[in-house]
XYZ file of N, CA and C in Angstrom:
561
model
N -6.959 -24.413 39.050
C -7.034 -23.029 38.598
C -5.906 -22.739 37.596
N -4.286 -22.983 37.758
C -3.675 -23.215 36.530
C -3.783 -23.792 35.833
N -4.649 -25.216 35.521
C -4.798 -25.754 34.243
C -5.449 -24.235 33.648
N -6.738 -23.971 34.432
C -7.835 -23.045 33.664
C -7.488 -22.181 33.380
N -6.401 -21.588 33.623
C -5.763 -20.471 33.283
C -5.155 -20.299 32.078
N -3.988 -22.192 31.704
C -3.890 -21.994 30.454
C -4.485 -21.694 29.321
N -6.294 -22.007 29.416
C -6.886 -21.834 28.549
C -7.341 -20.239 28.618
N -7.373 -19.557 28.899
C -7.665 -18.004 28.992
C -6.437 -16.975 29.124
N -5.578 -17.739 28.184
C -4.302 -16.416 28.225
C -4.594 -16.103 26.645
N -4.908 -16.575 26.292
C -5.572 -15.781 24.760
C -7.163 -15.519 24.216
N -7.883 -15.369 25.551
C -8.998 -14.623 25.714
C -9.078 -13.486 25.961
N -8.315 -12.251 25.263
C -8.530 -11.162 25.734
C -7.303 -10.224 26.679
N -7.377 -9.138 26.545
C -5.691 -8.872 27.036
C -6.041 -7.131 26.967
N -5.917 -6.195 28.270
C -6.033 -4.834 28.093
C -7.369 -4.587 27.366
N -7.054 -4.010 26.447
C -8.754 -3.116 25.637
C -8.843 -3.939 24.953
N -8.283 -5.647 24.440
C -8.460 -6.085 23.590
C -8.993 -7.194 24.298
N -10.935 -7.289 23.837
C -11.858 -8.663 24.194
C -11.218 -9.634 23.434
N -11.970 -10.630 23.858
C -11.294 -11.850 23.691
C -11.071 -11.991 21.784
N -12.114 -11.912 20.812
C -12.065 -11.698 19.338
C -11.118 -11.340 18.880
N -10.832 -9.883 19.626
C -9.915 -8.782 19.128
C -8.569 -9.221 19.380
N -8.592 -9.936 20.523
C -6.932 -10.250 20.680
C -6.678 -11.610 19.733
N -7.505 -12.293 19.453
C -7.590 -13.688 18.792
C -7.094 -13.082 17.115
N -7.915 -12.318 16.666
C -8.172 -11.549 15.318
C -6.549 -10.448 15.077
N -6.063 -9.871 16.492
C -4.764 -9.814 15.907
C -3.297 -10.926 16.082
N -3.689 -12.038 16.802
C -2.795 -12.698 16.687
C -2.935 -13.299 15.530
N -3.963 -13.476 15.071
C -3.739 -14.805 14.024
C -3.410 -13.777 12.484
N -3.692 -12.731 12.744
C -2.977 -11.393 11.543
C -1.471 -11.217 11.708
N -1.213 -11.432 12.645
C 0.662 -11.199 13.157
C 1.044 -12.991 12.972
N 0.377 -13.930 12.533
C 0.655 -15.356 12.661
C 1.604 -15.579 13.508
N 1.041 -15.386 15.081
C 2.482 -15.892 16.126
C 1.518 -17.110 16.862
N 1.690 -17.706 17.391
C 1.742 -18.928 18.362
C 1.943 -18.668 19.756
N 1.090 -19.108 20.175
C 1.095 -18.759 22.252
C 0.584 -19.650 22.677
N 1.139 -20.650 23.260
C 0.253 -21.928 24.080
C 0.963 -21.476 25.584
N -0.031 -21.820 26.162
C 0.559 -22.557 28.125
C 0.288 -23.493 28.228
N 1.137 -23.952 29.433
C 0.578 -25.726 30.266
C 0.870 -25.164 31.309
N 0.254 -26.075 32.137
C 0.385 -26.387 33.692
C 0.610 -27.564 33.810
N 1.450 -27.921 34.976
C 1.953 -29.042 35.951
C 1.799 -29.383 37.279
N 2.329 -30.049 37.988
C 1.820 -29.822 39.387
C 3.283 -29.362 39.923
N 3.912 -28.383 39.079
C 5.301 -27.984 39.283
C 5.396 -26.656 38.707
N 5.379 -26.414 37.555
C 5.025 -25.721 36.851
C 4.152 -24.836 36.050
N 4.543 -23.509 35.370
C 3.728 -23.189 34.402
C 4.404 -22.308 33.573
N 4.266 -22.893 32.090
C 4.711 -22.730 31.436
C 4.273 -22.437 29.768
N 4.970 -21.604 29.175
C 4.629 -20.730 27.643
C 5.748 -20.843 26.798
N 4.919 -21.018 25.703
C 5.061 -21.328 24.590
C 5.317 -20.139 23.387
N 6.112 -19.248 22.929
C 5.760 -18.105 21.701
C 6.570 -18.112 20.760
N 6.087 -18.363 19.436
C 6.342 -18.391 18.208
C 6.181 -17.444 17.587
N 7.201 -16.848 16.756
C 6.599 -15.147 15.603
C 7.721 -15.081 14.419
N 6.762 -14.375 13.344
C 7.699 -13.971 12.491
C 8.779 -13.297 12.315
N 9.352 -13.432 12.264
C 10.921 -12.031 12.004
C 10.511 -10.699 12.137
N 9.614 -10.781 10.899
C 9.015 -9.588 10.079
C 7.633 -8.938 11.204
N 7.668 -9.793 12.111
C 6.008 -9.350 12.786
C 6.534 -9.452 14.650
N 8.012 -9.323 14.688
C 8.687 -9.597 15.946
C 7.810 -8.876 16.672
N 8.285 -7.115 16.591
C 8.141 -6.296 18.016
C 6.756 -6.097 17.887
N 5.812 -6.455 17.296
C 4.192 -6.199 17.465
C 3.690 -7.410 17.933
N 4.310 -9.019 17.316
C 3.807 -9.655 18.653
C 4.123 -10.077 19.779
N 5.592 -9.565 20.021
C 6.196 -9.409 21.401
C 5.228 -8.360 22.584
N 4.538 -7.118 21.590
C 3.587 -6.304 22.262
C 2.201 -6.824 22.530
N 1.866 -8.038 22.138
C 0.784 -8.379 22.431
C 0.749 -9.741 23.459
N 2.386 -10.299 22.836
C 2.356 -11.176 24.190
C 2.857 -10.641 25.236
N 2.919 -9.531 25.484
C 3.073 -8.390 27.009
C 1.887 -8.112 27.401
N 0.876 -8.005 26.582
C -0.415 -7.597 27.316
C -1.242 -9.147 27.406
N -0.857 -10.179 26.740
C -1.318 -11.416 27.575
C -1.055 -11.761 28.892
N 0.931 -11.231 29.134
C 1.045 -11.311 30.313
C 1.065 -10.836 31.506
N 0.824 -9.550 31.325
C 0.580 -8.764 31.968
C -0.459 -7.579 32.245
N -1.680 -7.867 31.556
C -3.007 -8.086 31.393
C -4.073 -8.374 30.814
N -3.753 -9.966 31.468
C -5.241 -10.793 30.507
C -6.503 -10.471 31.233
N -7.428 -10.362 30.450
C -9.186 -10.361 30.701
C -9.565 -11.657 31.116
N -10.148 -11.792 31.953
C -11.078 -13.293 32.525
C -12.796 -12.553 32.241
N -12.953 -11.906 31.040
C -14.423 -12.026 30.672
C -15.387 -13.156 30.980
N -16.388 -12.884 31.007
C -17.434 -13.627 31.416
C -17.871 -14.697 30.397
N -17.815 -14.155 28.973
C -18.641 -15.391 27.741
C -17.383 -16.072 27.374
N -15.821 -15.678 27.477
C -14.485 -16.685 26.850
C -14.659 -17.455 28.248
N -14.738 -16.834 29.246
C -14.270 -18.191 30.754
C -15.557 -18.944 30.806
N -16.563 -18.862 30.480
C -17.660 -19.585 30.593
C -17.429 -20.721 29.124
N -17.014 -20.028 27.971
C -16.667 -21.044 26.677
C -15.926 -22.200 27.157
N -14.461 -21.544 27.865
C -13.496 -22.292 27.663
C -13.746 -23.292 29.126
N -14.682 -22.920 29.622
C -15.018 -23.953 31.137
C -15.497 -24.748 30.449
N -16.587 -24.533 29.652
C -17.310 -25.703 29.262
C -16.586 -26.629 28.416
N -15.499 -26.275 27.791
C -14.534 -27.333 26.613
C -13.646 -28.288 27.884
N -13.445 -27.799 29.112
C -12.612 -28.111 29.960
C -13.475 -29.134 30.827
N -14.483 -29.345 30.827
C -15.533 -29.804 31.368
C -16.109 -31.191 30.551
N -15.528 -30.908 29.243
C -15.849 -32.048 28.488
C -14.685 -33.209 28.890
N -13.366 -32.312 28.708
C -11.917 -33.289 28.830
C -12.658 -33.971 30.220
N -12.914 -32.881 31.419
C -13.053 -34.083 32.502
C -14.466 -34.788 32.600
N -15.158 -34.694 32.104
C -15.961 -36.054 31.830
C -15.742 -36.828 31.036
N -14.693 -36.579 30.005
C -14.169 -38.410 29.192
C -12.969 -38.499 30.659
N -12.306 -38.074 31.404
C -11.253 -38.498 32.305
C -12.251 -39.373 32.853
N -13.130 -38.611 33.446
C -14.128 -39.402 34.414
C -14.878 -41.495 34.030
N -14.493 -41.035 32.447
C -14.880 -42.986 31.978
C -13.413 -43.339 31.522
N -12.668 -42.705 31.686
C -11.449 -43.153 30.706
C -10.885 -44.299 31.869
N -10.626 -45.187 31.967
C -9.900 -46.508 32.901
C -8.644 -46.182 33.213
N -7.658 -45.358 32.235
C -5.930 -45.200 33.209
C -6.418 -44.140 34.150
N -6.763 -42.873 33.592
C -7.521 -41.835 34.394
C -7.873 -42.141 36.158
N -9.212 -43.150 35.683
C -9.371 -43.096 36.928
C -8.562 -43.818 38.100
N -7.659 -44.958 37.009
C -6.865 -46.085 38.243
C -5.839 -44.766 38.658
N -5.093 -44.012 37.843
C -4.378 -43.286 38.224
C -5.052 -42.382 39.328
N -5.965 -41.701 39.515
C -6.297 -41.215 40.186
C -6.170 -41.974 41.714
N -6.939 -43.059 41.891
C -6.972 -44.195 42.614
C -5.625 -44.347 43.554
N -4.743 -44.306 42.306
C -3.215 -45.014 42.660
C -3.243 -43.415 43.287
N -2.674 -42.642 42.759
C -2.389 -41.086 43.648
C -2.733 -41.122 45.164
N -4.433 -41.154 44.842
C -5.117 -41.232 46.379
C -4.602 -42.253 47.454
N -4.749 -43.526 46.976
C -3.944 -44.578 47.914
C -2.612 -43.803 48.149
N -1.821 -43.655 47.635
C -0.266 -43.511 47.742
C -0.164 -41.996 48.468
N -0.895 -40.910 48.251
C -0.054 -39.825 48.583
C -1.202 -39.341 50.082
N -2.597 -40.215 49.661
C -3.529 -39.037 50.355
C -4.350 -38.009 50.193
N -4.251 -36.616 51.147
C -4.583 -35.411 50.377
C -3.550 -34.495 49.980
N -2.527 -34.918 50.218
C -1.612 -34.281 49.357
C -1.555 -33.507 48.079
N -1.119 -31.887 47.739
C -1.727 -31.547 46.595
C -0.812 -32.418 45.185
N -0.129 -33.065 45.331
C 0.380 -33.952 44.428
C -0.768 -35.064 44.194
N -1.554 -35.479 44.803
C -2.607 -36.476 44.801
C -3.745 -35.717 43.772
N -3.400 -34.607 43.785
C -4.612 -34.001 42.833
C -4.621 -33.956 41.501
N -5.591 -34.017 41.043
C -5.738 -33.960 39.148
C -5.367 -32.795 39.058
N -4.421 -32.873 38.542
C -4.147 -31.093 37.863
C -5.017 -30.409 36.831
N -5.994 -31.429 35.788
C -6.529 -30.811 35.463
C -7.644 -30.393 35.811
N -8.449 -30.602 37.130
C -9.551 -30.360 37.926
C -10.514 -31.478 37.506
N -11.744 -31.708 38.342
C -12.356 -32.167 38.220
C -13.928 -31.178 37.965
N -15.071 -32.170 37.297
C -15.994 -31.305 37.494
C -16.571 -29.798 38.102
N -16.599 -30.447 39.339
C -16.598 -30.001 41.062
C -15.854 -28.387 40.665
N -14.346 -29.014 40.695
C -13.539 -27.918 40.615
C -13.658 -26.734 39.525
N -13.963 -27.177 38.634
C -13.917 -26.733 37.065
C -15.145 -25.992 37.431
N -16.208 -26.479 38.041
C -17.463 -25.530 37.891
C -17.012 -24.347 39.506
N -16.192 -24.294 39.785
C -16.270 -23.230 40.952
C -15.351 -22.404 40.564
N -14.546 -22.534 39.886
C -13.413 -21.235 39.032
C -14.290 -20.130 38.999
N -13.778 -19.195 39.455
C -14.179 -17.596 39.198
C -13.263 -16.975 38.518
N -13.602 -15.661 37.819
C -12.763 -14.921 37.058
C -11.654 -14.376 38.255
N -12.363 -14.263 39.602
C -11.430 -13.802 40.623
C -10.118 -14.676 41.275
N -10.740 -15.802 40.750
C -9.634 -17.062 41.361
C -8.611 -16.940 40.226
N -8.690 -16.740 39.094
C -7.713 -16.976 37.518
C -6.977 -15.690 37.885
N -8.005 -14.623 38.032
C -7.027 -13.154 38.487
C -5.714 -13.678 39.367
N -6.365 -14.115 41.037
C -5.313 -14.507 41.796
C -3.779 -15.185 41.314
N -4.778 -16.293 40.661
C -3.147 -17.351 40.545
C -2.220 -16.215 39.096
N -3.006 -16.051 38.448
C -2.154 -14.840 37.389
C -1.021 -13.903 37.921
N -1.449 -13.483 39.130
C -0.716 -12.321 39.871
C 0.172 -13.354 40.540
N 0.187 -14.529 41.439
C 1.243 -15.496 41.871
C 2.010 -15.635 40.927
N 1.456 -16.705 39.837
C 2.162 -16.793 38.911
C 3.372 -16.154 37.668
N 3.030 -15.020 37.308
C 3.529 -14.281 36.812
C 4.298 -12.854 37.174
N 5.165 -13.523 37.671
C 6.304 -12.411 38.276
C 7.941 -13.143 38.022
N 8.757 -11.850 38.128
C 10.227 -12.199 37.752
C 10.878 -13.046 38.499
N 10.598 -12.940 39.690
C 11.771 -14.272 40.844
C 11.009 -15.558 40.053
N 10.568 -16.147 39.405
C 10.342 -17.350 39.090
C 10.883 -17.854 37.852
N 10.323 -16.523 36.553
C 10.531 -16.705 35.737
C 11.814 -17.322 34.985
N 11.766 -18.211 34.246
C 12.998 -18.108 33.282
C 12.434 -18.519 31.715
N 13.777 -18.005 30.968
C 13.207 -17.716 29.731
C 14.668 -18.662 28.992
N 14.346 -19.218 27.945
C 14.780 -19.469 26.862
C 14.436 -19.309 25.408
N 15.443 -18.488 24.618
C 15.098 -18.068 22.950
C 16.306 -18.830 22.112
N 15.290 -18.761 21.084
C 16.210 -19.936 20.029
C 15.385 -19.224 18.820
N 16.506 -18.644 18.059
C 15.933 -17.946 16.438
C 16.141 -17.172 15.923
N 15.741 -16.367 14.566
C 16.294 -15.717 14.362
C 16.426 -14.091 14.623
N 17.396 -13.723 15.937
C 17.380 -12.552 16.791
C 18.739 -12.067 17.109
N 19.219 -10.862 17.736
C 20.313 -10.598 18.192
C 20.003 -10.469 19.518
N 21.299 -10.318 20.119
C 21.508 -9.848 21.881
C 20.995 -8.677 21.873
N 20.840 -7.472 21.793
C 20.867 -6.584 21.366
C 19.066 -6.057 21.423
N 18.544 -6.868 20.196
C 17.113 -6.935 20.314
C 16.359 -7.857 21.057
N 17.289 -9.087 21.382
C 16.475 -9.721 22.577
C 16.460 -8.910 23.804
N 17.658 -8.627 24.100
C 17.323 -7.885 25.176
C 16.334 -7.039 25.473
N 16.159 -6.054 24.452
C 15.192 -5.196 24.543
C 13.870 -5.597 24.443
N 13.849 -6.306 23.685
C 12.330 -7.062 23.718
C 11.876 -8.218 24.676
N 13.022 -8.427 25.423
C 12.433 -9.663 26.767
C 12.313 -8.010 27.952
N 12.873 -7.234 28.310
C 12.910 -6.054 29.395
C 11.661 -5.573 28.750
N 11.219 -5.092 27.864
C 9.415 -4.761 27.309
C 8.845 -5.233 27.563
N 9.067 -6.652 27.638
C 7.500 -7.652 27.402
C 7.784 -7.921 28.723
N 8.650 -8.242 29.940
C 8.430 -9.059 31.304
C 9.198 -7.991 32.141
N 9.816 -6.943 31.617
C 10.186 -5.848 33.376
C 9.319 -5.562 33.388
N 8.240 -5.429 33.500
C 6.606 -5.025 34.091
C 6.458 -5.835 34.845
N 6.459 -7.036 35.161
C 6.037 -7.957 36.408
C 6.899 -7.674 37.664
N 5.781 -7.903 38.421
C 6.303 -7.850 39.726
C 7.474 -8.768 39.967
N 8.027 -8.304 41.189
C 9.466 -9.031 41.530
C 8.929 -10.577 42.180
N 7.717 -10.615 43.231
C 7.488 -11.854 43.407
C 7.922 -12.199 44.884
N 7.600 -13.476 45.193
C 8.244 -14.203 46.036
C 8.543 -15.574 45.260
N 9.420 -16.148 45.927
C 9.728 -18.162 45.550
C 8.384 -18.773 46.249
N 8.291 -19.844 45.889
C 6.734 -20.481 45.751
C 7.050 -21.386 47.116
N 6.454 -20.787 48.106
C 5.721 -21.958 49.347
C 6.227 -23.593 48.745
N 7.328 -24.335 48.609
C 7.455 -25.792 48.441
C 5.850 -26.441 49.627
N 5.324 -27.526 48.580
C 4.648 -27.813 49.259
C 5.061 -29.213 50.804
N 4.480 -28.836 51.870
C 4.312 -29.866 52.652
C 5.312 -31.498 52.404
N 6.200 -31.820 52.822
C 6.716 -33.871 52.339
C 5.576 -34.590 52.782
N 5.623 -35.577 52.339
C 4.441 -36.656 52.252
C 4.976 -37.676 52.836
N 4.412 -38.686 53.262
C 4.739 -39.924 53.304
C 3.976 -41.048 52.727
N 4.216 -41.464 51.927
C 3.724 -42.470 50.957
C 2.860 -43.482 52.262
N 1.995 -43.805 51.791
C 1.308 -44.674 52.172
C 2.255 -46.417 52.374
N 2.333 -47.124 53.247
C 3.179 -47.861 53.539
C 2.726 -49.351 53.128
N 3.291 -50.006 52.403
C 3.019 -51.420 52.270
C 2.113 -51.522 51.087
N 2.211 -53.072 50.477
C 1.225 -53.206 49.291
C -0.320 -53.133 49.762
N -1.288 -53.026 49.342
C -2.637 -53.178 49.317
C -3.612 -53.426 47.954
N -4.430 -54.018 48.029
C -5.215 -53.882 47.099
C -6.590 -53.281 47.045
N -6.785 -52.555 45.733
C -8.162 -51.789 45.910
C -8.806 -52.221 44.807
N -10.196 -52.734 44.759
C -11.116 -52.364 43.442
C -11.731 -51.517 43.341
């Protein structure tokens, strides 16, 4: 569900459908990527000098309310759906997978982070809602800026764009594992 998520933080945001938010970022020329990890999640934002506090205002309403519409989460499932059917023939892919399973189990470290089929086709707009609201709150967050800005206006423009999130809790560490014991071989 966080891989899928990265792909729908620039589908849409407040009154702005998915077009509309696409159509003013790429007019403000700023940059917004996410990733996910099986640790993390994490963003990416790039902007002009000249186009700061308007796309600082739009990456506030990415983060603090994106749209999980029905025709962008159905688009971007299906592009996500392609990656995991080349995973599915790709040979490191699957030994890795393999190796995970032998070694960890069901452990959620054993899992493809980027989902599988299976998974990818059961995402709901309600499940992306959920992890959005986990995910995005202040006890987790941290931020690093590098450019051209003052203290002054960073400040003000990081308290705009992220004192709106909730305070949060620290994230449930998952479960220790115990590695699977001794060599074996699998084909």
């Amino acid at each position: 569900v966080s891989h899928f998520l990265t792909g729908m933080m620039d589908e849409g945001a407040a009154d702005l459908d998915s077009a509309a938010f696409q159509k003013k970022r790429d007019e403000l020329a700023f940059k917004m990527s996410f990733d996910a990890s099986l640790d993390y999640f994490e963003g990416n934002f790039q902007t002009l000098s000249r186009n700061r506090d308007r796309s600082f205002a739009l990456l506030k309403l990415a983060i603090t309310s994106p749209r999980f519409d029905a025709e962008p989460l159905e688009r971007v499932r299906q592009q996500f759906l392609v990656s995991a059917k080349d995973d599915d023939e790709n040979p490191d892919k699957i030994a890795s997978r393999a190796w995970m399973t032998a070694a960890l189990g069901n452990h959620p470290y054993a899992r493809d982070m980027n989902g599988s089929e299976a998974t990818l086709a059961a995402v709901t707009a309600a499940d992306l809602a959920a992890a959005h609201k986990r995910i995005f709150v202040r006890k987790t967050l941290q931020i690093a800026v590098v450019g051209d800005i003052d203290a002054a206006t960073l400040s003000r423009l990081l308290d705009e764009t992220f004192g709106g999130l909730p305070e949060g809790a620290e994230p449930a560490l998952p479960a220790m594992v115990e590695p699977a014991p001794g060599p074996s071989l699998k084909v």
